[in-house]
Amino acid sequence: MFVIFIRMLTLVCLAGYLKCEEENPYLKAIKTYKWKSIQEYVEVRPGAYLFYWFYYADGTSTGADRKPLIIWIQGGPGLSSSGIGNFAEIGPLDMNMQPRNHTWVKGRNLLLIDHPVGTGFSYVTNKSLLVKTDREMAIDLTKVIKAFFKTNKQFRKTPTFIFGQSYGGKLSPRLGVYLNTAIEKKRLKMNLRGIGIGSGWVDPKESTLVQPNFLYNMGVIDINTYQKAMSLVKKMANYIDKKGYVYAEKLNTIMFETLNNEAGMEINFNNINQVNPYTALEELAKKINKYVKPTLSHLVNQSLEWTYLSEDAFYKLNNVFFVPSSSFLEKLLNKTKLKIAVYNGNLDVITPLAGASNWVHKLRWPGSIEFRNAKRVQIKGDRNGFYKKARQLSFWSVFGSGHWVPEDNPVAMEQILNYITTDDSE
């Protein structure tokens, strides 16, 4: 009889999370720590809906408009900001639904957007509406940002910064150009002040060319595998130069299969010193569907299955995966006064630090010579790396970090955030 009673009590708790919040660690956390946030959908095209999650700085709307606003652009493409950015990297709660020690919401407003459509809580009514190009993706994001500032007018004068990671770092320069154009044409009221590019897939050619060398120098692959991989990346670079991006992507698949098959170990391309993060992300997906999604029942269709990566969205963009965005970054450096911070971890395999250094020093802009000759300065703390700057551009080499700098080295990341969000005129 006692066993039956326990069983019945469990069923009641699972059926009603509001009545038994101890069964829902997320609900318990947001009631305990009270990080004020709002979630909304924006219909960017008929049948195509982007989802955003906005956190007020320090958990309160009082005075939030006087604190910086950061718009987070996740990578992938197709990785979810509402999950990975939110719980795995920079939001107020971690993947265990516990307070994060280094959250970006401390002293800053944070806007997380699930993009492209079909990612995270974003959705399409027909798969034909999924985007196929970076241009389409940036246009959709511009519409969401316009909608946000139209609804939240109090933030129109708030210093706002775009931070993109990985493929989001590739997209951010294009998005910056689109937003700046909209502002100049008075189609958008916002105070865009800067862009952060973390582990950016800005120049796929430069990043790819150094991947085999990085793995070989770290002892992950032997000389035979290194030579095979180098042969492939040289062909890929040749295709990229000729704008044969589809062929470069096909060779990239072959190269990664070769590296994984011959390394004798599972390579974590995010961070060479850590285990693969995707098992943890699969567990996060279970928690979001079980605990987070029910709290959004007023907005989110409960039949929608949240996944950390939308494979549909990812593969739709395969043909443009190797298209660079450095020309958009050059436009920003040549035509605007936006502060640009490029940062990269030294344990990153996807976008190795050497590749990032190569492409950032090849950018064509008035301050290029001054930037090349700038002296490096140590990032504060115990072996956190170095940075250099000239005019509006800075480049940060972050030690002890892989592809996800905010999670791997939050101390260095905090300095990058403080640098870019500080008004130099003050």
PDB file of N, CA and C in Angstrom, residues 308-386:
ATOM      1  N   TYR A 308      19.462  20.686 -29.541  1.00  0.00           N
ATOM      2  CA  TYR A 308      20.544  21.673 -29.470  1.00  0.00           C
ATOM      3  C   TYR A 308      21.054  22.048 -30.859  1.00  0.00           C
ATOM      4  N   LEU A 309      20.859  21.145 -31.843  1.00  0.00           N
ATOM      5  CA  LEU A 309      21.254  21.430 -33.224  1.00  0.00           C
ATOM      6  C   LEU A 309      20.134  21.037 -34.166  1.00  0.00           C
ATOM      7  N   SER A 310      19.766  21.953 -35.044  1.00  0.00           N
ATOM      8  CA  SER A 310      18.801  21.638 -36.095  1.00  0.00           C
ATOM      9  C   SER A 310      19.573  21.153 -37.313  1.00  0.00           C
ATOM     10  N   GLU A 311      19.520  19.859 -37.578  1.00  0.00           N
ATOM     11  CA  GLU A 311      20.224  19.318 -38.734  1.00  0.00           C
ATOM     12  C   GLU A 311      19.625  19.838 -40.036  1.00  0.00           C
ATOM     13  N   ASP A 312      18.314  20.041 -40.052  1.00  0.00           N
ATOM     14  CA  ASP A 312      17.671  20.587 -41.253  1.00  0.00           C
ATOM     15  C   ASP A 312      18.237  21.963 -41.585  1.00  0.00           C
ATOM     16  N   ALA A 313      18.327  22.821 -40.570  1.00  0.00           N
ATOM     17  CA  ALA A 313      18.861  24.172 -40.785  1.00  0.00           C
ATOM     18  C   ALA A 313      20.331  24.121 -41.186  1.00  0.00           C
ATOM     19  N   PHE A 314      21.081  23.219 -40.558  1.00  0.00           N
ATOM     20  CA  PHE A 314      22.517  23.081 -40.834  1.00  0.00           C
ATOM     21  C   PHE A 314      22.763  22.685 -42.286  1.00  0.00           C
ATOM     22  N   TYR A 315      22.104  21.630 -42.724  1.00  0.00           N
ATOM     23  CA  TYR A 315      22.372  21.117 -44.070  1.00  0.00           C
ATOM     24  C   TYR A 315      21.839  22.022 -45.171  1.00  0.00           C
ATOM     25  N   LYS A 316      20.824  22.814 -44.872  1.00  0.00           N
ATOM     26  CA  LYS A 316      20.329  23.767 -45.862  1.00  0.00           C
ATOM     27  C   LYS A 316      21.385  24.820 -46.206  1.00  0.00           C
ATOM     28  N   LEU A 317      22.325  25.042 -45.272  1.00  0.00           N
ATOM     29  CA  LEU A 317      23.359  26.061 -45.472  1.00  0.00           C
ATOM     30  C   LEU A 317      24.697  25.469 -45.904  1.00  0.00           C
ATOM     31  N   ASN A 318      24.707  24.183 -46.233  1.00  0.00           N
ATOM     32  CA  ASN A 318      25.941  23.500 -46.613  1.00  0.00           C
ATOM     33  C   ASN A 318      26.671  24.190 -47.759  1.00  0.00           C
ATOM     34  N   ASN A 319      25.929  24.664 -48.734  1.00  0.00           N
ATOM     35  CA  ASN A 319      26.548  25.224 -49.936  1.00  0.00           C
ATOM     36  C   ASN A 319      27.252  26.555 -49.698  1.00  0.00           C
ATOM     37  N   VAL A 320      26.963  27.201 -48.569  1.00  0.00           N
ATOM     38  CA  VAL A 320      27.610  28.492 -48.289  1.00  0.00           C
ATOM     39  C   VAL A 320      28.518  28.411 -47.059  1.00  0.00           C
ATOM     40  N   PHE A 321      28.753  27.199 -46.576  1.00  0.00           N
ATOM     41  CA  PHE A 321      29.530  27.028 -45.347  1.00  0.00           C
ATOM     42  C   PHE A 321      30.924  27.639 -45.473  1.00  0.00           C
ATOM     43  N   PHE A 322      31.516  27.533 -46.665  1.00  0.00           N
ATOM     44  CA  PHE A 322      32.887  28.013 -46.850  1.00  0.00           C
ATOM     45  C   PHE A 322      32.967  29.408 -47.472  1.00  0.00           C
ATOM     46  N   VAL A 323      31.842  30.079 -47.581  1.00  0.00           N
ATOM     47  CA  VAL A 323      31.854  31.458 -48.089  1.00  0.00           C
ATOM     48  C   VAL A 323      32.378  32.386 -46.992  1.00  0.00           C
ATOM     49  N   PRO A 324      33.445  33.145 -47.247  1.00  0.00           N
ATOM     50  CA  PRO A 324      33.995  34.034 -46.210  1.00  0.00           C
ATOM     51  C   PRO A 324      33.129  35.273 -45.994  1.00  0.00           C
ATOM     52  N   SER A 325      33.344  35.933 -44.857  1.00  0.00           N
ATOM     53  CA  SER A 325      32.624  37.185 -44.579  1.00  0.00           C
ATOM     54  C   SER A 325      33.581  38.323 -44.254  1.00  0.00           C
ATOM     55  N   SER A 326      34.863  38.129 -44.560  1.00  0.00           N
ATOM     56  CA  SER A 326      35.869  39.142 -44.229  1.00  0.00           C
ATOM     57  C   SER A 326      35.610  40.465 -44.944  1.00  0.00           C
ATOM     58  N   SER A 327      34.984  40.421 -46.120  1.00  0.00           N
ATOM     59  CA  SER A 327      34.705  41.671 -46.844  1.00  0.00           C
ATOM     60  C   SER A 327      33.720  42.545 -46.072  1.00  0.00           C
ATOM     61  N   PHE A 328      32.790  41.921 -45.355  1.00  0.00           N
ATOM     62  CA  PHE A 328      31.838  42.692 -44.545  1.00  0.00           C
ATOM     63  C   PHE A 328      32.533  43.304 -43.329  1.00  0.00           C
ATOM     64  N   LEU A 329      33.492  42.564 -42.779  1.00  0.00           N
ATOM     65  CA  LEU A 329      34.257  43.102 -41.654  1.00  0.00           C
ATOM     66  C   LEU A 329      35.091  44.295 -42.111  1.00  0.00           C
ATOM     67  N   GLU A 330      35.652  44.195 -43.309  1.00  0.00           N
ATOM     68  CA  GLU A 330      36.418  45.313 -43.861  1.00  0.00           C
ATOM     69  C   GLU A 330      35.524  46.535 -44.086  1.00  0.00           C
ATOM     70  N   LYS A 331      34.287  46.316 -44.509  1.00  0.00           N
ATOM     71  CA  LYS A 331      33.347  47.437 -44.675  1.00  0.00           C
ATOM     72  C   LYS A 331      33.123  48.158 -43.355  1.00  0.00           C
ATOM     73  N   LEU A 332      32.975  47.377 -42.290  1.00  0.00           N
ATOM     74  CA  LEU A 332      32.757  47.985 -40.972  1.00  0.00           C
ATOM     75  C   LEU A 332      33.974  48.778 -40.524  1.00  0.00           C
ATOM     76  N   LEU A 333      35.167  48.241 -40.788  1.00  0.00           N
ATOM     77  CA  LEU A 333      36.396  48.922 -40.385  1.00  0.00           C
ATOM     78  C   LEU A 333      36.659  50.165 -41.231  1.00  0.00           C
ATOM     79  N   ASN A 334      36.222  50.139 -42.471  1.00  0.00           N
ATOM     80  CA  ASN A 334      36.473  51.256 -43.380  1.00  0.00           C
ATOM     81  C   ASN A 334      35.419  52.349 -43.315  1.00  0.00           C
ATOM     82  N   LYS A 335      34.185  51.986 -42.968  1.00  0.00           N
ATOM     83  CA  LYS A 335      33.084  52.937 -43.093  1.00  0.00           C
ATOM     84  C   LYS A 335      32.375  53.282 -41.788  1.00  0.00           C
ATOM     85  N   THR A 336      32.742  52.617 -40.688  1.00  0.00           N
ATOM     86  CA  THR A 336      32.082  52.912 -39.417  1.00  0.00           C
ATOM     87  C   THR A 336      33.126  53.112 -38.321  1.00  0.00           C
ATOM     88  N   LYS A 337      32.648  53.537 -37.164  1.00  0.00           N
ATOM     89  CA  LYS A 337      33.519  53.683 -35.998  1.00  0.00           C
ATOM     90  C   LYS A 337      33.234  52.606 -34.952  1.00  0.00           C
ATOM     91  N   LEU A 338      32.550  51.554 -35.353  1.00  0.00           N
ATOM     92  CA  LEU A 338      32.215  50.480 -34.420  1.00  0.00           C
ATOM     93  C   LEU A 338      33.474  49.817 -33.875  1.00  0.00           C
ATOM     94  N   LYS A 339      33.481  49.552 -32.576  1.00  0.00           N
ATOM     95  CA  LYS A 339      34.590  48.806 -31.985  1.00  0.00           C
ATOM     96  C   LYS A 339      34.443  47.331 -32.366  1.00  0.00           C
ATOM     97  N   ILE A 340      35.538  46.739 -32.800  1.00  0.00           N
ATOM     98  CA  ILE A 340      35.536  45.337 -33.210  1.00  0.00           C
ATOM     99  C   ILE A 340      36.538  44.579 -32.344  1.00  0.00           C
ATOM    100  N   ALA A 341      36.065  43.552 -31.654  1.00  0.00           N
ATOM    101  CA  ALA A 341      36.950  42.697 -30.856  1.00  0.00           C
ATOM    102  C   ALA A 341      36.896  41.286 -31.422  1.00  0.00           C
ATOM    103  N   VAL A 342      38.031  40.796 -31.901  1.00  0.00           N
ATOM    104  CA  VAL A 342      38.145  39.424 -32.398  1.00  0.00           C
ATOM    105  C   VAL A 342      38.887  38.624 -31.339  1.00  0.00           C
ATOM    106  N   TYR A 343      38.306  37.513 -30.900  1.00  0.00           N
ATOM    107  CA  TYR A 343      38.962  36.714 -29.865  1.00  0.00           C
ATOM    108  C   TYR A 343      38.892  35.232 -30.208  1.00  0.00           C
ATOM    109  N   ASN A 344      39.937  34.491 -29.791  1.00  0.00           N
ATOM    110  CA  ASN A 344      40.038  33.079 -30.160  1.00  0.00           C
ATOM    111  C   ASN A 344      40.834  32.324 -29.108  1.00  0.00           C
ATOM    112  N   GLY A 345      40.412  31.107 -28.815  1.00  0.00           N
ATOM    113  CA  GLY A 345      41.121  30.268 -27.858  1.00  0.00           C
ATOM    114  C   GLY A 345      42.288  29.534 -28.493  1.00  0.00           C
ATOM    115  N   ASN A 346      43.312  29.220 -27.691  1.00  0.00           N
ATOM    116  CA  ASN A 346      44.490  28.542 -28.235  1.00  0.00           C
ATOM    117  C   ASN A 346      44.340  27.023 -28.278  1.00  0.00           C
ATOM    118  N   LEU A 347      43.200  26.486 -27.827  1.00  0.00           N
ATOM    119  CA  LEU A 347      42.955  25.041 -27.862  1.00  0.00           C
ATOM    120  C   LEU A 347      41.838  24.687 -28.844  1.00  0.00           C
ATOM    121  N   ASP A 348      41.485  25.628 -29.665  1.00  0.00           N
ATOM    122  CA  ASP A 348      40.398  25.474 -30.635  1.00  0.00           C
ATOM    123  C   ASP A 348      40.919  24.784 -31.891  1.00  0.00           C
ATOM    124  N   VAL A 349      40.252  23.700 -32.303  1.00  0.00           N
ATOM    125  CA  VAL A 349      40.638  22.987 -33.519  1.00  0.00           C
ATOM    126  C   VAL A 349      39.834  23.486 -34.717  1.00  0.00           C
ATOM    127  N   ILE A 350      38.578  23.830 -34.505  1.00  0.00           N
ATOM    128  CA  ILE A 350      37.712  24.261 -35.605  1.00  0.00           C
ATOM    129  C   ILE A 350      38.230  25.558 -36.215  1.00  0.00           C
ATOM    130  N   THR A 351      38.478  26.533 -35.369  1.00  0.00           N
ATOM    131  CA  THR A 351      39.066  27.804 -35.820  1.00  0.00           C
ATOM    132  C   THR A 351      40.351  28.022 -35.018  1.00  0.00           C
ATOM    133  N   PRO A 352      41.443  27.381 -35.409  1.00  0.00           N
ATOM    134  CA  PRO A 352      42.677  27.503 -34.640  1.00  0.00           C
ATOM    135  C   PRO A 352      43.142  28.952 -34.515  1.00  0.00           C
ATOM    136  N   LEU A 353      43.801  29.233 -33.417  1.00  0.00           N
ATOM    137  CA  LEU A 353      44.258  30.593 -33.132  1.00  0.00           C
ATOM    138  C   LEU A 353      45.148  31.137 -34.247  1.00  0.00           C
ATOM    139  N   ALA A 354      46.030  30.294 -34.787  1.00  0.00           N
ATOM    140  CA  ALA A 354      46.930  30.748 -35.852  1.00  0.00           C
ATOM    141  C   ALA A 354      46.150  31.185 -37.085  1.00  0.00           C
ATOM    142  N   GLY A 355      45.076  30.466 -37.405  1.00  0.00           N
ATOM    143  CA  GLY A 355      44.252  30.842 -38.549  1.00  0.00           C
ATOM    144  C   GLY A 355      43.575  32.178 -38.335  1.00  0.00           C
ATOM    145  N   ALA A 356      43.056  32.387 -37.114  1.00  0.00           N
ATOM    146  CA  ALA A 356      42.413  33.662 -36.791  1.00  0.00           C
ATOM    147  C   ALA A 356      43.414  34.810 -36.890  1.00  0.00           C
ATOM    148  N   SER A 357      44.625  34.564 -36.396  1.00  0.00           N
ATOM    149  CA  SER A 357      45.664  35.591 -36.463  1.00  0.00           C
ATOM    150  C   SER A 357      46.007  35.910 -37.918  1.00  0.00           C
ATOM    151  N   ASN A 358      46.051  34.868 -38.745  1.00  0.00           N
ATOM    152  CA  ASN A 358      46.370  35.080 -40.162  1.00  0.00           C
ATOM    153  C   ASN A 358      45.329  35.963 -40.850  1.00  0.00           C
ATOM    154  N   TRP A 359      44.045  35.618 -40.663  1.00  0.00           N
ATOM    155  CA  TRP A 359      43.041  36.393 -41.411  1.00  0.00           C
ATOM    156  C   TRP A 359      42.844  37.800 -40.849  1.00  0.00           C
ATOM    157  N   VAL A 360      42.984  37.954 -39.517  1.00  0.00           N
ATOM    158  CA  VAL A 360      42.759  39.291 -38.952  1.00  0.00           C
ATOM    159  C   VAL A 360      43.864  40.262 -39.383  1.00  0.00           C
ATOM    160  N   HIS A 361      45.076  39.716 -39.635  1.00  0.00           N
ATOM    161  CA  HIS A 361      46.175  40.575 -40.075  1.00  0.00           C
ATOM    162  C   HIS A 361      46.157  40.817 -41.586  1.00  0.00           C
ATOM    163  N   LYS A 362      45.283  40.121 -42.295  1.00  0.00           N
ATOM    164  CA  LYS A 362      45.152  40.329 -43.742  1.00  0.00           C
ATOM    165  C   LYS A 362      44.026  41.299 -44.097  1.00  0.00           C
ATOM    166  N   LEU A 363      43.281  41.745 -43.098  1.00  0.00           N
ATOM    167  CA  LEU A 363      42.168  42.661 -43.358  1.00  0.00           C
ATOM    168  C   LEU A 363      42.684  43.976 -43.949  1.00  0.00           C
ATOM    169  N   ARG A 364      41.982  44.464 -44.952  1.00  0.00           N
ATOM    170  CA  ARG A 364      42.372  45.706 -45.631  1.00  0.00           C
ATOM    171  C   ARG A 364      41.557  46.868 -45.073  1.00  0.00           C
ATOM    172  N   TRP A 365      42.247  47.712 -44.317  1.00  0.00           N
ATOM    173  CA  TRP A 365      41.592  48.875 -43.719  1.00  0.00           C
ATOM    174  C   TRP A 365      42.664  49.905 -43.372  1.00  0.00           C
ATOM    175  N   PRO A 366      42.312  51.154 -43.126  1.00  0.00           N
ATOM    176  CA  PRO A 366      43.312  52.208 -42.921  1.00  0.00           C
ATOM    177  C   PRO A 366      44.279  51.957 -41.769  1.00  0.00           C
ATOM    178  N   GLY A 367      43.852  51.180 -40.770  1.00  0.00           N
ATOM    179  CA  GLY A 367      44.716  50.961 -39.614  1.00  0.00           C
ATOM    180  C   GLY A 367      45.495  49.663 -39.661  1.00  0.00           C
ATOM    181  N   SER A 368      45.569  49.020 -40.828  1.00  0.00           N
ATOM    182  CA  SER A 368      46.169  47.685 -40.922  1.00  0.00           C
ATOM    183  C   SER A 368      47.646  47.655 -40.532  1.00  0.00           C
ATOM    184  N   ILE A 369      48.426  48.634 -40.987  1.00  0.00           N
ATOM    185  CA  ILE A 369      49.856  48.656 -40.658  1.00  0.00           C
ATOM    186  C   ILE A 369      50.050  48.948 -39.175  1.00  0.00           C
ATOM    187  N   GLU A 370      49.300  49.903 -38.669  1.00  0.00           N
ATOM    188  CA  GLU A 370      49.355  50.234 -37.237  1.00  0.00           C
ATOM    189  C   GLU A 370      48.978  49.018 -36.393  1.00  0.00           C
ATOM    190  N   PHE A 371      47.976  48.279 -36.850  1.00  0.00           N
ATOM    191  CA  PHE A 371      47.536  47.091 -36.121  1.00  0.00           C
ATOM    192  C   PHE A 371      48.607  46.005 -36.148  1.00  0.00           C
ATOM    193  N   ARG A 372      49.202  45.766 -37.304  1.00  0.00           N
ATOM    194  CA  ARG A 372      50.240  44.741 -37.417  1.00  0.00           C
ATOM    195  C   ARG A 372      51.411  45.044 -36.490  1.00  0.00           C
ATOM    196  N   ASN A 373      51.770  46.305 -36.366  1.00  0.00           N
ATOM    197  CA  ASN A 373      52.935  46.694 -35.563  1.00  0.00           C
ATOM    198  C   ASN A 373      52.614  46.926 -34.086  1.00  0.00           C
ATOM    199  N   ALA A 374      51.352  46.816 -33.724  1.00  0.00           N
ATOM    200  CA  ALA A 374      50.954  47.050 -32.327  1.00  0.00           C
ATOM    201  C   ALA A 374      51.577  46.007 -31.404  1.00  0.00           C
ATOM    202  N   LYS A 375      51.978  46.436 -30.226  1.00  0.00           N
ATOM    203  CA  LYS A 375      52.580  45.538 -29.247  1.00  0.00           C
ATOM    204  C   LYS A 375      51.500  44.760 -28.497  1.00  0.00           C
ATOM    205  N   ARG A 376      51.788  43.503 -28.248  1.00  0.00           N
ATOM    206  CA  ARG A 376      50.846  42.696 -27.473  1.00  0.00           C
ATOM    207  C   ARG A 376      50.919  43.054 -25.992  1.00  0.00           C
ATOM    208  N   VAL A 377      49.762  42.974 -25.350  1.00  0.00           N
ATOM    209  CA  VAL A 377      49.657  43.247 -23.916  1.00  0.00           C
ATOM    210  C   VAL A 377      49.047  42.018 -23.255  1.00  0.00           C
ATOM    211  N   GLN A 378      49.533  41.682 -22.075  1.00  0.00           N
ATOM    212  CA  GLN A 378      48.988  40.519 -21.371  1.00  0.00           C
ATOM    213  C   GLN A 378      47.561  40.764 -20.898  1.00  0.00           C
ATOM    214  N   ILE A 379      46.707  39.761 -21.088  1.00  0.00           N
ATOM    215  CA  ILE A 379      45.385  39.792 -20.477  1.00  0.00           C
ATOM    216  C   ILE A 379      45.587  39.569 -18.984  1.00  0.00           C
ATOM    217  N   LYS A 380      44.925  40.344 -18.153  1.00  0.00           N
ATOM    218  CA  LYS A 380      45.119  40.259 -16.708  1.00  0.00           C
ATOM    219  C   LYS A 380      44.792  38.862 -16.183  1.00  0.00           C
ATOM    220  N   GLY A 381      45.547  38.453 -15.164  1.00  0.00           N
ATOM    221  CA  GLY A 381      45.319  37.142 -14.568  1.00  0.00           C
ATOM    222  C   GLY A 381      46.471  36.202 -14.848  1.00  0.00           C
ATOM    223  N   ASP A 382      46.325  34.966 -14.402  1.00  0.00           N
ATOM    224  CA  ASP A 382      47.381  33.970 -14.520  1.00  0.00           C
ATOM    225  C   ASP A 382      47.325  33.286 -15.880  1.00  0.00           C
ATOM    226  N   ARG A 383      48.197  33.706 -16.777  1.00  0.00           N
ATOM    227  CA  ARG A 383      48.330  33.096 -18.102  1.00  0.00           C
ATOM    228  C   ARG A 383      47.006  33.027 -18.864  1.00  0.00           C
ATOM    229  N   ASN A 384      46.363  34.161 -18.981  1.00  0.00           N
ATOM    230  CA  ASN A 384      45.098  34.227 -19.715  1.00  0.00           C
ATOM    231  C   ASN A 384      45.283  34.580 -21.183  1.00  0.00           C
ATOM    232  N   GLY A 385      46.518  34.943 -21.567  1.00  0.00           N
ATOM    233  CA  GLY A 385      46.778  35.236 -22.964  1.00  0.00           C
ATOM    234  C   GLY A 385      47.207  36.669 -23.203  1.00  0.00           C
ATOM    235  N   PHE A 386      47.044  37.121 -24.448  1.00  0.00           N
ATOM    236  CA  PHE A 386      47.491  38.446 -24.868  1.00  0.00           C
ATOM    237  C   PHE A 386      46.434  39.110 -25.753  1.00  0.00           C
TER     238      PHE A 386
END
